[in-house]
Amino acid sequence: MSSDKLKVNVNEYLPLRDVVFNTLRQAIITGEFVPGERLMEIALANRLGVSRTPVREAIRKLELEGLVVMIPRKGAEVARITEKDLRDVLEVRSSLEELAAGLATERLDESSREKIQAALDNFREAIQTDDNPKIADCDVEFHDAVFEATQNKRLIQIINNLREQIYRYRLEYVKDTAYHAVLLKEHEELVEAMFAGNKERAKEIMKRHIDNQEETVIKKIQEEEK
């Protein structure tokens, strides 16, 4: 990872340890720190221009989130993406997204239709750029618009709690440029079903959409392990 990308954005409302934590977490989630990469306290402190204490505290918090693991006699390293972790996260996501697609279809209003259509248009434009972080962010925007359309605050809260873990896997499947056209087609089919008021069709498309992502990333993980 190039050193110029790792910067602390000082926030007067947050303690330094939280700022360092957010900086390191973002670097892991976006893939700037790769799975298995060691996190050296002194080196990170020097690069961030802070003392070792907030770095140490941040690494402990990252370990609690499952983004970092402590290896005996080696120290901290970025947690590897395992097939089991992926299946665990996507099993939960699949159920939540399928539920959201059904509820959103039933509860669509003019405002939510506009947001979903705008998010779809943004995703379509992002696909043309081959900018993977941008594509991932627009994918988040699209799925967030569907969840918002459910008008169910508890459901939105639950999916938000999984946001970081989902985003990490999301970046993995958008790296496969051959899969971009499939992603766009599935988004378009989903919107068509939702706007037509076809709840069961929308749920079916959403489930297939998430299952396809799981299959794509698992294949990638298996290839890397060979």
Coordinates of C-alpha atoms in Angstrom, one line a residue:
M1 CA 0.0 0.0 0.0
S2 CA 1.4 3.4 -0.9
S3 CA 2.2 5.6 2.1
D4 CA 0.5 8.7 0.6
K5 CA -2.9 7.1 0.9
L6 CA -2.8 6.5 4.7
K7 CA -3.7 9.8 6.3
V8 CA -5.3 10.8 9.6
N9 CA -8.1 13.2 9.0
V10 CA -8.3 15.1 12.3
N11 CA -11.8 15.4 13.6
E12 CA -12.2 17.9 16.5
Y13 CA -15.2 15.9 17.8
L14 CA -13.5 12.5 18.0
P15 CA -10.7 11.3 20.3
L16 CA -7.4 10.6 18.4
R17 CA -7.7 6.8 19.0
D18 CA -11.1 6.8 17.2
V19 CA -9.7 8.8 14.3
V20 CA -6.8 6.3 14.0
F21 CA -9.2 3.4 14.3
N22 CA -11.4 4.8 11.5
T23 CA -8.4 5.4 9.3
L24 CA -7.0 1.9 9.7
R25 CA -10.5 0.3 9.4
Q26 CA -11.1 2.1 6.1
A27 CA -7.7 1.1 4.8
I28 CA -8.6 -2.6 5.5
I29 CA -12.1 -2.4 4.2
T30 CA -11.1 -0.8 0.9
G31 CA -8.2 -3.3 0.4
E32 CA -5.4 -0.8 0.9
F33 CA -4.2 -3.2 3.5
V34 CA -4.4 -6.7 2.1
P35 CA -5.4 -9.8 4.0
G36 CA -2.4 -11.3 5.8
E37 CA -0.5 -8.0 5.8
R38 CA 1.2 -7.3 9.2
L39 CA 0.3 -4.2 11.1
M40 CA 3.4 -2.8 12.8
E41 CA 2.7 -0.4 15.6
I42 CA 5.8 1.7 15.2
A43 CA 5.6 1.9 11.4
L44 CA 2.0 2.8 11.5
A45 CA 2.5 5.5 14.2
N46 CA 5.3 7.0 12.1
R47 CA 3.2 7.1 8.9
L48 CA 0.2 8.5 10.7
G49 CA 2.2 11.0 12.7
V50 CA 0.9 9.8 16.1
S51 CA 2.2 8.0 19.1
R52 CA 2.0 4.2 19.4
T53 CA -0.8 4.3 22.0
P54 CA -3.7 5.2 19.7
V55 CA -2.5 2.8 17.1
R56 CA -2.4 0.0 19.7
E57 CA -5.9 0.8 20.9
A58 CA -7.1 1.0 17.3
I59 CA -5.7 -2.5 16.5
R60 CA -7.4 -3.9 19.6
K61 CA -10.8 -2.5 18.4
L62 CA -10.1 -3.9 14.9
E63 CA -9.5 -7.3 16.4
L64 CA -12.9 -7.1 18.2
E65 CA -14.5 -6.3 14.8
G66 CA -12.8 -9.3 13.2
L67 CA -10.8 -7.2 10.8
V68 CA -7.5 -8.0 12.5
V69 CA -6.1 -11.1 14.1
M70 CA -3.3 -11.5 16.6
I71 CA -0.7 -14.1 15.6
P72 CA 1.5 -15.5 18.4
R73 CA 5.1 -14.2 18.2
K74 CA 4.2 -12.2 15.1
G75 CA 1.7 -9.6 16.2
A76 CA -1.3 -8.1 14.4
E77 CA -2.2 -8.8 10.8
V78 CA -5.2 -8.1 8.6
A79 CA -7.7 -11.0 8.9
R80 CA -7.8 -13.2 5.8
I81 CA -11.1 -13.5 4.0
T82 CA -12.1 -17.1 4.5
E83 CA -14.8 -19.1 2.8
K84 CA -16.6 -19.7 6.2
D85 CA -16.6 -16.0 7.0
L86 CA -18.0 -15.2 3.6
R87 CA -20.8 -17.8 3.9
D88 CA -21.7 -16.6 7.4
V89 CA -22.0 -13.0 6.3
L90 CA -23.8 -13.6 3.0
E91 CA -26.3 -16.1 4.6
V92 CA -27.5 -13.3 6.8
R93 CA -27.3 -10.7 4.0
S94 CA -29.2 -12.9 1.6
S95 CA -32.2 -13.2 4.0
L96 CA -32.2 -9.5 4.9
E97 CA -31.9 -8.3 1.3
E98 CA -34.7 -10.7 0.2
L99 CA -36.9 -9.5 2.9
A100 CA -36.1 -5.8 2.0
A101 CA -36.9 -6.4 -1.7
G102 CA -40.4 -7.7 -0.8
L103 CA -41.2 -5.0 1.7
A104 CA -39.9 -2.2 -0.5
T105 CA -42.0 -3.5 -3.4
E106 CA -45.1 -3.3 -1.3
R107 CA -44.3 0.2 0.2
L108 CA -42.8 2.1 -2.8
D109 CA -43.8 5.7 -3.0
E110 CA -42.8 8.4 -5.5
S111 CA -39.8 9.5 -3.4
S112 CA -38.4 6.0 -3.0
R113 CA -38.9 5.3 -6.7
E114 CA -36.9 8.3 -7.6
K115 CA -34.1 7.4 -5.2
I116 CA -33.9 3.8 -6.5
Q117 CA -33.9 5.0 -10.1
A118 CA -31.2 7.6 -9.4
A119 CA -29.1 4.9 -7.6
L120 CA -29.5 2.6 -10.6
D121 CA -28.4 5.3 -13.0
N122 CA -25.4 6.1 -10.8
F123 CA -24.4 2.4 -10.7
R124 CA -24.8 2.2 -14.5
E125 CA -22.4 5.2 -14.9
A126 CA -19.9 3.8 -12.4
I127 CA -19.7 0.4 -14.2
Q128 CA -18.3 2.4 -17.2
T129 CA -15.4 3.8 -15.2
D130 CA -13.8 0.5 -14.1
D131 CA -13.2 2.3 -10.8
N132 CA -13.8 -0.5 -8.3
P133 CA -14.2 1.6 -5.1
K134 CA -16.7 3.8 -7.0
I135 CA -18.6 0.8 -8.3
A136 CA -18.7 -0.6 -4.8
D137 CA -19.9 2.7 -3.3
C138 CA -22.7 3.0 -6.0
D139 CA -23.7 -0.6 -5.2
V140 CA -24.0 0.4 -1.6
E141 CA -26.1 3.4 -2.6
F142 CA -28.4 1.2 -4.7
H143 CA -29.0 -1.4 -1.9
D144 CA -29.4 1.3 0.7
A145 CA -32.2 2.9 -1.5
V146 CA -34.0 -0.4 -1.5
F147 CA -33.6 -0.8 2.3
E148 CA -34.8 2.8 2.9
A149 CA -37.9 2.0 0.8
T150 CA -38.9 -0.6 3.3
Q151 CA -39.6 2.2 5.8
N152 CA -38.5 -0.3 8.5
K153 CA -36.0 1.3 10.8
R154 CA -35.1 -1.9 12.6
L155 CA -34.3 -3.7 9.4
I156 CA -32.1 -0.8 8.2
Q157 CA -30.3 -0.7 11.6
I158 CA -29.5 -4.5 11.3
I159 CA -28.1 -4.2 7.8
N160 CA -26.0 -1.1 8.9
N161 CA -24.4 -3.2 11.6
L162 CA -23.1 -5.5 8.9
R163 CA -22.0 -2.7 6.6
E164 CA -18.2 -3.0 7.0
Q165 CA -18.1 -6.8 6.7
I166 CA -20.4 -6.7 3.6
Y167 CA -18.3 -3.9 2.1
R168 CA -15.1 -5.9 2.3
Y169 CA -16.7 -8.8 0.3
R170 CA -18.4 -6.3 -2.0
L171 CA -15.0 -5.0 -3.1
E172 CA -13.9 -8.6 -3.8
Y173 CA -16.7 -9.3 -6.3
V174 CA -16.5 -5.9 -8.1
K175 CA -12.8 -6.6 -8.8
D176 CA -14.1 -9.2 -11.3
T177 CA -14.7 -6.9 -14.3
A178 CA -16.3 -9.7 -16.3
Y179 CA -19.0 -9.8 -13.5
H180 CA -19.9 -6.1 -13.9
A181 CA -22.5 -6.6 -16.7
V182 CA -24.2 -9.3 -14.6
L183 CA -24.4 -7.0 -11.6
L184 CA -26.0 -4.2 -13.7
K185 CA -28.5 -6.6 -15.4
E186 CA -29.6 -8.0 -12.0
H187 CA -30.1 -4.4 -10.6
E188 CA -32.1 -3.5 -13.7
E189 CA -34.3 -6.7 -13.4
L190 CA -34.8 -6.0 -9.7
V191 CA -36.0 -2.4 -10.3
E192 CA -38.3 -3.6 -13.1
A193 CA -39.9 -6.2 -10.8
M194 CA -40.3 -3.8 -7.9
F195 CA -41.7 -0.9 -10.0
A196 CA -44.2 -3.4 -11.5
G197 CA -45.3 -4.4 -8.0
N198 CA -44.2 -8.0 -8.4
K199 CA -43.1 -8.8 -4.9
E200 CA -42.3 -12.5 -5.3
R201 CA -40.3 -11.8 -8.5
A202 CA -38.4 -9.0 -6.7
K203 CA -37.5 -11.4 -3.8
E204 CA -36.4 -14.1 -6.3
I205 CA -34.1 -11.7 -8.2
M206 CA -32.6 -10.3 -5.0
K207 CA -31.8 -13.8 -3.7
R208 CA -30.2 -14.9 -6.9
H209 CA -28.3 -11.6 -7.0
I210 CA -26.7 -12.3 -3.5
D211 CA -26.2 -16.0 -4.2
N212 CA -24.3 -15.1 -7.4
Q213 CA -22.0 -12.8 -5.5
E214 CA -21.3 -15.5 -3.0
E215 CA -20.4 -17.9 -5.8
T216 CA -18.1 -15.4 -7.4
V217 CA -16.1 -14.5 -4.3
I218 CA -15.9 -18.2 -3.1
K219 CA -14.5 -19.1 -6.5
K220 CA -11.9 -16.3 -6.1
I221 CA -10.9 -17.4 -2.6
Q222 CA -10.5 -21.0 -3.7
E223 CA -8.3 -20.0 -6.6
E224 CA -6.1 -17.9 -4.3
E225 CA -5.7 -20.9 -1.9
K226 CA -4.4 -23.2 -4.6

